[in-house]
Coordinates of C-alpha atoms in Angstrom, one line a residue:
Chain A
X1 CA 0.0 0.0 0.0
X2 CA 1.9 3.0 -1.3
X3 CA 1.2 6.0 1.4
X4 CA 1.4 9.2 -0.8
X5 CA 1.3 12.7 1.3
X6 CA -0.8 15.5 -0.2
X7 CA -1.1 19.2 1.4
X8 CA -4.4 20.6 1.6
X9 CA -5.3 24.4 1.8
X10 CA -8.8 24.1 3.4
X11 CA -11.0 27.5 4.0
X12 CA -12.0 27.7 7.8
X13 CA -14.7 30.0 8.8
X14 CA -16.1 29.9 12.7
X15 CA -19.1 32.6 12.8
X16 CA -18.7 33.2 16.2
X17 CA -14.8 33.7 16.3
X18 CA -13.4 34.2 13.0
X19 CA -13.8 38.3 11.7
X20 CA -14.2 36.6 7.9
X21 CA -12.8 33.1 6.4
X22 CA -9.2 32.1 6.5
X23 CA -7.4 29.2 5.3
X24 CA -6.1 26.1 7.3
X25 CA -3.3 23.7 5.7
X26 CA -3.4 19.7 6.6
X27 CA -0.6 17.3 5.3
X28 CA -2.8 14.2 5.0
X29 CA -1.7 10.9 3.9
X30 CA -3.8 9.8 0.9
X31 CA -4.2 6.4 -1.0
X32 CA -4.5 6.2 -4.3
X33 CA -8.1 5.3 -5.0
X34 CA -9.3 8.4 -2.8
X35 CA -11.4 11.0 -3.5
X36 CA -11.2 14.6 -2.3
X37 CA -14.1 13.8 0.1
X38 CA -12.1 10.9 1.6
X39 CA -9.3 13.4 2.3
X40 CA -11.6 15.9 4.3
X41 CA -13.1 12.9 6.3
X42 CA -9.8 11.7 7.2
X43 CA -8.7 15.5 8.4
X44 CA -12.0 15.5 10.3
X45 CA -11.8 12.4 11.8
X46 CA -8.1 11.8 12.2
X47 CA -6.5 15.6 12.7
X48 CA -9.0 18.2 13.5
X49 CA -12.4 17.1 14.1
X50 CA -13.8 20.9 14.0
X51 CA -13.9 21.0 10.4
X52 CA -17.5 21.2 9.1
X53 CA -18.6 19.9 5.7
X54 CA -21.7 18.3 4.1
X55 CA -21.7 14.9 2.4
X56 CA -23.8 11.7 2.5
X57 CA -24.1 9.4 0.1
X58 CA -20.4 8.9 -1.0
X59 CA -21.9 8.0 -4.8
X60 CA -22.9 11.2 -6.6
X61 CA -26.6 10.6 -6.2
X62 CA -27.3 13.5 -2.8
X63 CA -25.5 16.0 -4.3
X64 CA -24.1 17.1 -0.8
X65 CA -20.8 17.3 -0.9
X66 CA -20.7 20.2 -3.9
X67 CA -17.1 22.6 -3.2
X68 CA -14.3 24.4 -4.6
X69 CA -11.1 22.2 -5.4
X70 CA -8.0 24.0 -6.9
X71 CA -10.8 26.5 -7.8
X72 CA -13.2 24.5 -9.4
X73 CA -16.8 23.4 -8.2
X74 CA -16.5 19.8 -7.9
X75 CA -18.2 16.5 -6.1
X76 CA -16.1 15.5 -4.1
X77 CA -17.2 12.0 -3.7
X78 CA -16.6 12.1 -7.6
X79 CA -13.5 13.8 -8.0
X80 CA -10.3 10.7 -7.7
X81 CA -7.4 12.9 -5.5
X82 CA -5.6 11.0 -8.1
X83 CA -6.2 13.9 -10.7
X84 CA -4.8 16.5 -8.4
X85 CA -0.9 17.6 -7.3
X86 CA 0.5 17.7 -4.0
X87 CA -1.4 20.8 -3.2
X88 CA -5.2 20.9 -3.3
X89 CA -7.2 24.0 -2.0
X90 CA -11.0 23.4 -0.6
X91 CA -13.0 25.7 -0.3
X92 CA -16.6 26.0 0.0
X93 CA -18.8 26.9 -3.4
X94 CA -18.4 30.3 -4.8
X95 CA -21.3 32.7 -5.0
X96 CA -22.9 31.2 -1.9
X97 CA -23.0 32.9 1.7
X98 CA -21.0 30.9 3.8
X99 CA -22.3 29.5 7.1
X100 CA -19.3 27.7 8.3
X101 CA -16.1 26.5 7.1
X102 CA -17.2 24.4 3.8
X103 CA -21.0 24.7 4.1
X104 CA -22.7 27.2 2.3
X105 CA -26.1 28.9 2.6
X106 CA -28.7 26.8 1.1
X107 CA -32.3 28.6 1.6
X108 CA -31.7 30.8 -1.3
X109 CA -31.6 28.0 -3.2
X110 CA -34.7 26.1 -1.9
X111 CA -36.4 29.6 -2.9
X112 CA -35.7 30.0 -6.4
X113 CA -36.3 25.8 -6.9
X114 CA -40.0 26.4 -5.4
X115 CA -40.2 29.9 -7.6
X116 CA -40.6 27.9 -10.7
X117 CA -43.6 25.8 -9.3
X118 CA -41.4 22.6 -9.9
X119 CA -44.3 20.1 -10.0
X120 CA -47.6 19.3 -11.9
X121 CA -49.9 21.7 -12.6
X122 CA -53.3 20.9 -13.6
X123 CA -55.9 23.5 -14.9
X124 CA -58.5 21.4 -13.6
X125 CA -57.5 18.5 -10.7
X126 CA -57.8 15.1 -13.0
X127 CA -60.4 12.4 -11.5
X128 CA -59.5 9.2 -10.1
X129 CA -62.0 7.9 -12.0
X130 CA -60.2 9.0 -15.3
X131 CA -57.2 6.4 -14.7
X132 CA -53.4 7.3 -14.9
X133 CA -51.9 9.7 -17.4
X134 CA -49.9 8.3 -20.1
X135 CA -46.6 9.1 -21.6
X136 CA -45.0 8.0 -24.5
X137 CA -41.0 7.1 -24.4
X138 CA -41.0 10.1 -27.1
X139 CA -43.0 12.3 -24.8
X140 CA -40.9 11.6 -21.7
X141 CA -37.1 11.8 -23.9
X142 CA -38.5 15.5 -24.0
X143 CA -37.7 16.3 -20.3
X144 CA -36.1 12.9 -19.3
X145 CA -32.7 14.2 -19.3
X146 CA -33.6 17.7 -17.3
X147 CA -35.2 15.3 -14.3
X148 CA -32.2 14.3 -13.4
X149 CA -30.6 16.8 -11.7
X150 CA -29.3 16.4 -7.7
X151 CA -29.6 19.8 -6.9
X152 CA -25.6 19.7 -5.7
X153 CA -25.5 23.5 -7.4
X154 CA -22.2 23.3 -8.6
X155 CA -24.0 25.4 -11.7
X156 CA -24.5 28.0 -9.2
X157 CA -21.0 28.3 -7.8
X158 CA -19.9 28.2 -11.7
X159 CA -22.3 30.3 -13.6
X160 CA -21.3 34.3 -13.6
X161 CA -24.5 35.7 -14.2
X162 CA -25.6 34.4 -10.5
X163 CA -22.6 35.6 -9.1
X164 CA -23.6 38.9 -10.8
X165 CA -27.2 39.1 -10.4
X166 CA -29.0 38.1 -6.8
X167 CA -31.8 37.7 -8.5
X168 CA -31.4 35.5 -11.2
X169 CA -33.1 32.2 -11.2
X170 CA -29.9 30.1 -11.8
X171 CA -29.4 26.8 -13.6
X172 CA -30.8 24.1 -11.7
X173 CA -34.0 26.2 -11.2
X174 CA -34.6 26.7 -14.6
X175 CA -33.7 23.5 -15.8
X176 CA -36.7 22.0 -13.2
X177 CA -39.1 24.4 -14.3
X178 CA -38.4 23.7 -17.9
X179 CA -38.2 20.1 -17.2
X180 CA -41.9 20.5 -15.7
X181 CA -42.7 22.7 -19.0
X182 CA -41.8 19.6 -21.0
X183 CA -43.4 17.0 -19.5
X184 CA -46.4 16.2 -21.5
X185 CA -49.0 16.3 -18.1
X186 CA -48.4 19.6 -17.4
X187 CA -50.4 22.5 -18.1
X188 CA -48.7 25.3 -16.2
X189 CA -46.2 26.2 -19.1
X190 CA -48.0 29.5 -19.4
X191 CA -47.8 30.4 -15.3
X192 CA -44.3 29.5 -15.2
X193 CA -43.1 30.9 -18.5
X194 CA -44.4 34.1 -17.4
X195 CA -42.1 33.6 -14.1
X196 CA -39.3 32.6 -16.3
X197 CA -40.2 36.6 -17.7
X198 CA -40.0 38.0 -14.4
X199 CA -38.0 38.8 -11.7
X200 CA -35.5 36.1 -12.2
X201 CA -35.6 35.9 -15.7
X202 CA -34.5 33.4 -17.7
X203 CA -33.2 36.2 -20.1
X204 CA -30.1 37.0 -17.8
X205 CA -28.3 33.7 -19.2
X206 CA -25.7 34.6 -21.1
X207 CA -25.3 31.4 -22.2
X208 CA -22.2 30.7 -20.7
X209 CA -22.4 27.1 -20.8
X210 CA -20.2 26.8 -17.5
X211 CA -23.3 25.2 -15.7
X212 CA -23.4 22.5 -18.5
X213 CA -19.6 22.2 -18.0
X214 CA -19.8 20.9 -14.4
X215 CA -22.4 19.6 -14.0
X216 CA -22.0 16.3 -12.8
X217 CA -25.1 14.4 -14.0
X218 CA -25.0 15.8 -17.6
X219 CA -28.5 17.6 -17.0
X220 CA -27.3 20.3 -19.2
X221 CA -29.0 23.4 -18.0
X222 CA -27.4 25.7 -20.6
X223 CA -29.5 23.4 -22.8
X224 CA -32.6 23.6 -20.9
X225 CA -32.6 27.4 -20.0
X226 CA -31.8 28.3 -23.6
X227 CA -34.9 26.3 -24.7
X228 CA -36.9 28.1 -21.7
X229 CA -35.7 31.5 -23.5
X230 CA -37.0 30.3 -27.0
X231 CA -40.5 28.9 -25.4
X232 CA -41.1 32.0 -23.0
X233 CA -40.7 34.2 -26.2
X234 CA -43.4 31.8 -28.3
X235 CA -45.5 32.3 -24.7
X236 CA -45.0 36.5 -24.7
X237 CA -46.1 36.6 -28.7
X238 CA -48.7 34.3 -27.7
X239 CA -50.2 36.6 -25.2
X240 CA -50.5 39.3 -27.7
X241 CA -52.9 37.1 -30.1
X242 CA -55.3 35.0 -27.9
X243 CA -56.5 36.2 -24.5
X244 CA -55.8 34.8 -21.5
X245 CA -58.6 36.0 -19.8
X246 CA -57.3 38.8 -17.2
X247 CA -53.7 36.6 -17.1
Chain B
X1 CA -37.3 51.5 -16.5
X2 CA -35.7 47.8 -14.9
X3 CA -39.7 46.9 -15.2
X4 CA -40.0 48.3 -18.8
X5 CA -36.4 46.4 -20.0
X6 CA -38.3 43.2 -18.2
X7 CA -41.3 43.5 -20.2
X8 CA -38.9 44.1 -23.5
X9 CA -36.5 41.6 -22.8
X10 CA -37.8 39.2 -25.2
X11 CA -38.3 41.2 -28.6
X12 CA -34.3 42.2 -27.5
X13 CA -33.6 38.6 -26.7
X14 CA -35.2 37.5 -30.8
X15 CA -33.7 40.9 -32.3
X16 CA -30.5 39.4 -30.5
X17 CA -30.4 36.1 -31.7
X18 CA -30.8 37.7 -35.2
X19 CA -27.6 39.5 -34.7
X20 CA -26.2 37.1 -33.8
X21 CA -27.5 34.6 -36.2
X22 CA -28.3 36.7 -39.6
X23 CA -26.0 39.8 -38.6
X24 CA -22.7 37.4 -38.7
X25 CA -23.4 35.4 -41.5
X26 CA -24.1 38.6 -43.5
X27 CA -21.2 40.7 -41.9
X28 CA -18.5 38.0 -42.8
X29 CA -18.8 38.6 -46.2
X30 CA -18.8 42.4 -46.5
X31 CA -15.9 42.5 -43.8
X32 CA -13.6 40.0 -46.2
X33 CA -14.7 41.8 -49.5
X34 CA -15.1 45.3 -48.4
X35 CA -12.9 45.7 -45.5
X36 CA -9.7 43.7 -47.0
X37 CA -9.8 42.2 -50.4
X38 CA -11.1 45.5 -51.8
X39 CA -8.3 47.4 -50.1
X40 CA -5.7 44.8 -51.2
X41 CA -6.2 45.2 -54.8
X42 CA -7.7 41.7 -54.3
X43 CA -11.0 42.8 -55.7
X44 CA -10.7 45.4 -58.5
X45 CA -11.8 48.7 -57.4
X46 CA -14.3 48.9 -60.4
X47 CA -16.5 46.2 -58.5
X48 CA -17.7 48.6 -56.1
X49 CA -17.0 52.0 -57.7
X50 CA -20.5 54.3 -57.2
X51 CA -22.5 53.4 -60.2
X52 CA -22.6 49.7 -59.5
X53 CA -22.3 50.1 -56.0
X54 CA -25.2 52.1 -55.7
X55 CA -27.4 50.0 -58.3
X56 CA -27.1 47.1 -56.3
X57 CA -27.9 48.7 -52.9
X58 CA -30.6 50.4 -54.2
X59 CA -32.3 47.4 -55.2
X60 CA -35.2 46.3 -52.9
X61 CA -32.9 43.2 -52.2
X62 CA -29.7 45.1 -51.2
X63 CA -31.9 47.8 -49.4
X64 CA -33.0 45.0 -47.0
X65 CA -29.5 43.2 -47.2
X66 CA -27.5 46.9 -46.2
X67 CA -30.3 47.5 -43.1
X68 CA -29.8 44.0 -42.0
X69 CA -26.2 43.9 -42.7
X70 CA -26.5 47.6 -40.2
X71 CA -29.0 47.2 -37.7
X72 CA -28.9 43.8 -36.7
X73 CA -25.0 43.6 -35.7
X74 CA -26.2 46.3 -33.7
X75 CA -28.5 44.6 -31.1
X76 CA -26.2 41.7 -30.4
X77 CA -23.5 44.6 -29.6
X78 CA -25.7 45.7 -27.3
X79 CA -26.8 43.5 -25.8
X80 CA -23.4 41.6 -25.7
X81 CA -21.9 44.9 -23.9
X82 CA -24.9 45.0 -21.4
X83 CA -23.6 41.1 -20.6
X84 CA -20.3 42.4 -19.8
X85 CA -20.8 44.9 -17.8
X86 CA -22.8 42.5 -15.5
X87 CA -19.6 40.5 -15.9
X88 CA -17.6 43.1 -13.9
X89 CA -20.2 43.2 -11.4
X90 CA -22.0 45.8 -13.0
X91 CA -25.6 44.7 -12.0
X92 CA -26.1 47.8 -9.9
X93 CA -25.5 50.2 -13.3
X94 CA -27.4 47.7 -15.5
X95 CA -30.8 49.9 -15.8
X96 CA -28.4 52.5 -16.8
X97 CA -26.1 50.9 -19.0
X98 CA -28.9 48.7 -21.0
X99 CA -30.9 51.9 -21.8
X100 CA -28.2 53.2 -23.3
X101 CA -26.3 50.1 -25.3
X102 CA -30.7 49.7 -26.3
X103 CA -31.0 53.1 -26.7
X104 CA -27.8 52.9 -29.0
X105 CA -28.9 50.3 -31.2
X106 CA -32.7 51.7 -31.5
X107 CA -30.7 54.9 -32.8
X108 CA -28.7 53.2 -35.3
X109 CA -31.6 50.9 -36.8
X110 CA -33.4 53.9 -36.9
X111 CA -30.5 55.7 -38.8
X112 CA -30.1 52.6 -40.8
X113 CA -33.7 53.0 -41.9
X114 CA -33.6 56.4 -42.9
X115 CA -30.0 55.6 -45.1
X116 CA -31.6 52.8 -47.0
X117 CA -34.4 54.4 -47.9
X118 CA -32.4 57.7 -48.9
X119 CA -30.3 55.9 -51.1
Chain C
X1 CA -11.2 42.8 -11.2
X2 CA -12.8 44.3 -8.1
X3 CA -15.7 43.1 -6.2
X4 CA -15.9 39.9 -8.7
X5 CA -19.4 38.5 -6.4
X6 CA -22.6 40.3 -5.8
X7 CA -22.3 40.5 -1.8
X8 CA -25.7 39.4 -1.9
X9 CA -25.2 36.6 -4.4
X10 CA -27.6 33.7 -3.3
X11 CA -28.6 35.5 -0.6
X12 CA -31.9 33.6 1.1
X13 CA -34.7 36.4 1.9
X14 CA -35.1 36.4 5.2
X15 CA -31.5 36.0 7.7
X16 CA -30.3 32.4 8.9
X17 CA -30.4 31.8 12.3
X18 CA -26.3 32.4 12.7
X19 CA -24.4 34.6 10.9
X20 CA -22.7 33.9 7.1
X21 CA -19.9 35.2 5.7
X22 CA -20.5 36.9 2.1
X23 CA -20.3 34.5 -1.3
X24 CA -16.8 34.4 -2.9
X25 CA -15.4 33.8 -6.3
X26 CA -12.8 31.5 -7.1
X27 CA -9.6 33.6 -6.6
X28 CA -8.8 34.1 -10.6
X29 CA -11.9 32.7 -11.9
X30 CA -11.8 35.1 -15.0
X31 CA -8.2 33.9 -16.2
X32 CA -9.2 30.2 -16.7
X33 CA -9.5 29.7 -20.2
X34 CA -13.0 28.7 -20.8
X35 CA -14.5 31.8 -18.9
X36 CA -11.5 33.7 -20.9
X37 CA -13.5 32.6 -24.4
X38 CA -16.9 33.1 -22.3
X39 CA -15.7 36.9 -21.5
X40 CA -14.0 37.4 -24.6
X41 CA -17.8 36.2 -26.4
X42 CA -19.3 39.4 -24.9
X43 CA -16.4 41.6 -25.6
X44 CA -17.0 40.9 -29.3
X45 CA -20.0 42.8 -28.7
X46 CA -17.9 46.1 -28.7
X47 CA -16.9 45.1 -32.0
X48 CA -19.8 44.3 -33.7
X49 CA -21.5 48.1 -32.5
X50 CA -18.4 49.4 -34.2
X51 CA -19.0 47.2 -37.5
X52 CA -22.6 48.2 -37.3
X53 CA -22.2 52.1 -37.1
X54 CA -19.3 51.2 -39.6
X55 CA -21.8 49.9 -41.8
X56 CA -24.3 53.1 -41.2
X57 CA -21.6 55.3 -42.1
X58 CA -20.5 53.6 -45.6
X59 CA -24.5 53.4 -46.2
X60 CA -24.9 57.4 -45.5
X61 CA -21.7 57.9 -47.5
X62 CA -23.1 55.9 -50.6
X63 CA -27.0 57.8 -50.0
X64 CA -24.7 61.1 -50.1
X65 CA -23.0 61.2 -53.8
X66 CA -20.2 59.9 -56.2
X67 CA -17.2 61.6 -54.0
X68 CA -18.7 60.6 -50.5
X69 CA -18.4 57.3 -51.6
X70 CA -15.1 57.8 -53.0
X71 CA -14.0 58.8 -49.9
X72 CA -15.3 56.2 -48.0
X73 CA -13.5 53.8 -50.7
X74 CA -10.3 55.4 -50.0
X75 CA -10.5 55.5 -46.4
X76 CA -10.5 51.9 -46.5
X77 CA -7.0 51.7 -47.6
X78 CA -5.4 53.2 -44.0
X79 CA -3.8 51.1 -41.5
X80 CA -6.4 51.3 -39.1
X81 CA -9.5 50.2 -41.1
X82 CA -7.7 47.1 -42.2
X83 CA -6.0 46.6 -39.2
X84 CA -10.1 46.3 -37.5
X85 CA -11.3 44.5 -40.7
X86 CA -9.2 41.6 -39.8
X87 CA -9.8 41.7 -36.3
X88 CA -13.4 41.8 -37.1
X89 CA -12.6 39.1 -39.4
X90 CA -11.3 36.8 -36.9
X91 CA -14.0 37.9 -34.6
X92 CA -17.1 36.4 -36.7
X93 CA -15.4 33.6 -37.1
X94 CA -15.1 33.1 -33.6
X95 CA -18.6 34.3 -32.6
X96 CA -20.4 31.7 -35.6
X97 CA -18.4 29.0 -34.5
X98 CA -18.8 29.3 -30.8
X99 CA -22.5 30.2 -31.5
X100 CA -22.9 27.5 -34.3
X101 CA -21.7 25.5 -31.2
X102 CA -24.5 26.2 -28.7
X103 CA -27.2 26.6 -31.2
X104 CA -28.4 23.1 -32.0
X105 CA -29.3 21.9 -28.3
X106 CA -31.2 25.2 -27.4
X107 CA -34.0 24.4 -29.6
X108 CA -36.9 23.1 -27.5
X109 CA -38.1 19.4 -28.5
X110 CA -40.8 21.1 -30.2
X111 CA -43.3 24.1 -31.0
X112 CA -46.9 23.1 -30.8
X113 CA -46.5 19.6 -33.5
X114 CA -42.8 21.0 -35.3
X115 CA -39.8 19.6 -34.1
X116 CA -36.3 20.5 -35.1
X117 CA -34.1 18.4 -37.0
X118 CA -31.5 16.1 -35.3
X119 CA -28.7 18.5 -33.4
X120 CA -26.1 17.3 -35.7
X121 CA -27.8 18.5 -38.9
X122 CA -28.5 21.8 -37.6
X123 CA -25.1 22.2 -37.1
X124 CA -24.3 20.9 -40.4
X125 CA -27.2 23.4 -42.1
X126 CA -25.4 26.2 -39.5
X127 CA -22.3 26.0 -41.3
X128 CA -23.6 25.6 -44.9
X129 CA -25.9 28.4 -44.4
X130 CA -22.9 30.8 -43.1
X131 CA -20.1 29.5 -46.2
X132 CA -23.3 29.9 -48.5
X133 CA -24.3 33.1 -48.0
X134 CA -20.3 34.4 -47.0
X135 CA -19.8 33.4 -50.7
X136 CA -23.3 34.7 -52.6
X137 CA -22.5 38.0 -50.8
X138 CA -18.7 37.8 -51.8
X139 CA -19.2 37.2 -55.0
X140 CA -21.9 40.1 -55.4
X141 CA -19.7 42.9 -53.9
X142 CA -16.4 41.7 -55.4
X143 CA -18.3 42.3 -58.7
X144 CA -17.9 38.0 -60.2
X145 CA -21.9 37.8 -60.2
X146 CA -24.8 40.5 -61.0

């Protein structure tokens, strides 16, 4: 067993002691099927068991353990140690308040997620009586793809619009909504295309493309947002031909 | 205004992606032929000397060719600027600085109208 | 770059219950080379609102007579216009291709009953769109058809 000692540069920030975050180096002997995360639980169990971080399922499916490595959002579950030097900086995800040394704020998150209504929505509640929907393999390949996202906002911490603009929707939130705007039992497009034209709009993408770059679970949000421009547009001309009743 | 650029920000978003789309394929020819082949004696001068030039941009298709060829590269400028200033952290001066890059490019199409039809 | 995060970047609406120190960038974030492309992208927008009133101004100088046009001609000869001809050159080139890029998958899976063709002949009808029409209008203004 080859022992192989790596220095990491961790950000440290204590709210009730620390004036702003500072960083905290740890020589820690790695092996050479780690990843990052197996680092950070050995510093926390082995050398300094104040250090706070979130992770769970050790597989990529919680999207938990979503940081910064050598300046890069990254799972670190996913990420082998193996692709990294001797030195590897940890820090917690850009663009998000920090609450304590590598966890991040999450509520604003949870807030623009539930802005885009990110579930079925029904003009009129469908009767038991009426059975089950159905949905053709076509019908669900139109959205399949934007379902699978594990909200570990690593599009957040790499997108520059939502470093830019508070009020931005963001990647992930889009993405749901749209994926909701796709699905064939859903009749909300209207109510959350005209969100998508609001405060958060959808048109503050710039179409980086960094979400779709990091994202772990190949969701591709530049994808889905881009799409959400092109439908909310067909939804604003449509508004100025048929009438929506007071909408 | 940020409630009135809201409400406009999908005609901008389509007259955009025009720019973008139309105003580049038609700008990449005029920039080789006009901008450097002409001036390197590539293309002879006679090509575009003022009777042929104007013939052709007086006809109804080079009219709408020239005022595409003007306006459109115009609103992806804009817009593309407005982008980068929020790049910089500029979201604070956005109102500002999208009224006038929109402002800018309203301007132009509307000088880009009046040219074509002068012609 | 100064002040490269909004201080109140993902900010949740109403305080936490301790308190959070405020978001941070990636120290350099704007020197790795993808978000390089990414910024330079929206810096080509400078250039095309130059090409544009460029544009205006060789349309107003042809509207305007024989030797306005002469002299818009000539001008074209100095350092400086070609000089930002080939820039702009290069920059078209690198907006259709980055563009031609991210164009195909930001077509929704359909309008009402159309649906777009497959991505990869998008791309394909992209790039034949852009040579076709670079060489129609070359050919035009160089004066070797119509």
């Amino acid at each position: 067993m080859s022992e192989q000692k790596k220095t990491f540069v961790v950000t440290r920030f204590d709210p009730d002691r620390d004036p702003a975050p500072r960083q905290q180096t740890y020589e820690v002997p790695v092996q050479p099927d780690w990843k990052v995360l197996d680092a950070l639980n050995y510093i926390k169990d082995e050398i300094d068991g104040t250090l706070s971080h979130r992770w769970s399922c050790r597989m990529a499916v919680c999207g938990s353990c979503g940081m910064m490595v050598n300046g890069k959002p990254s799972l670190t579950c996913k990420d082998s140690l193996a692709d990294y030097g001797s030195r590897v900086e940890v820090a917690p995800l850009s663009n998000f308040p920090i609450v304590r040394d590598l966890v991040v704020e999450l509520e604003g998150f949870l807030e623009k997620l539930k802005a885009v209504k990110p579930f079925i929505l029904k003009e009129k509640e469908r009767a038991l009586a009426e059975g089950t929907h159905r949905q053709s393999p076509e019908q669900l390949e139109e959205f399949r793809q934007f379902s699978y996202c594990i909200n570990c906002m690593l599009c957040y911490a790499a997108c520059p619009v939502v470093a830019n603009e508070p009020e931005f929707l963001g990647p992930a939130a889009i993405a749901l909504g749209h994926r909701y705007n796709m699905d064939s039992r859903d009749e909300g497009q209207h109510e959350r295309n005209e969100i998508f034209r609001g405060e958060g709009t959808v048109f503050s993408c710039s179409y980086a493309n960094e979400c779709s770059e990091v994202c772990p679970k190949h969701v591709d949000p530049a994808a889905a947002i881009n799409q959400a421009k092109f439908n909310a547009v067909i939804d604003w001309l449509a508004g100025f031909v048929t009438s929506r009743g007071g909408k | 205004m940020k409630h009135l650029l809201l409400k406009l920000e999908p005609l901008i978003w389509l007259l955009f992606g025009q720019g973008i789309l139309i105003g580049t394929m038609l700008l990449t020819g005029w920039i080789l032929v006009v901008g450097l082949l002409l001036p390197l004696g590539v293309v002879s001068p006679a090509a575009l000397g003022y009777d042929r030039a104007h013939d052709l941009a007086s006809s109804l298709v080079g009219r709408v060719f020239l005022l595409a060829l003007c306006a459109l590269p115009l609103w992806k400028g804009a817009h593309h600027v407005r982008s980068l200033s929020i790049d910089f952290g500029g979201v604070n001066r956005d109102a500002a600085v999208a009224t006038l890059v929109y402002a800018l490019a309203a301007a132009g199409s509307l000088a880009a109208i009046i040219a074509v039809v002068r012609l | 770059m100064a002040r490269p995060v909004h201080p109140h970047a993902m900010a949740a609406s109403r305080p936490g219950r301790t308190r959070t120190a405020p978001p941070q960038a990636a120290s350099g974030w704007y020197a790795q080379p993808r978000m390089l492309r990414y910024l330079l992208f929206d810096a080509t927008g400078i250039l095309y609102l130059i090409a544009g009133f460029g544009v205006l101004r060789a349309l107003w100088a042809l509207g305007s007579g024989e030797e306005a046009w002469q002299a818009f001609l000539d001008r074209l000869h100095s350092p400086l216009y070609l000089a930002f001809h080939a820039l702009a050159l290069v920059c078209v080139v690198f907006v259709a291709v980055r563009f031609f890029r991210l164009f195909p998958k930001a077509q929704p899976a359909h309008i009402g009953p159309a649906k777009p063709p497959p991505q990869p002949v998008i791309l394909a009808g992209l790039y034949a769109a852009w040579i076709g029409v670079t060489l129609v209008v070359s050919l035009i203004l160089a004066g070797w058809i119509f």
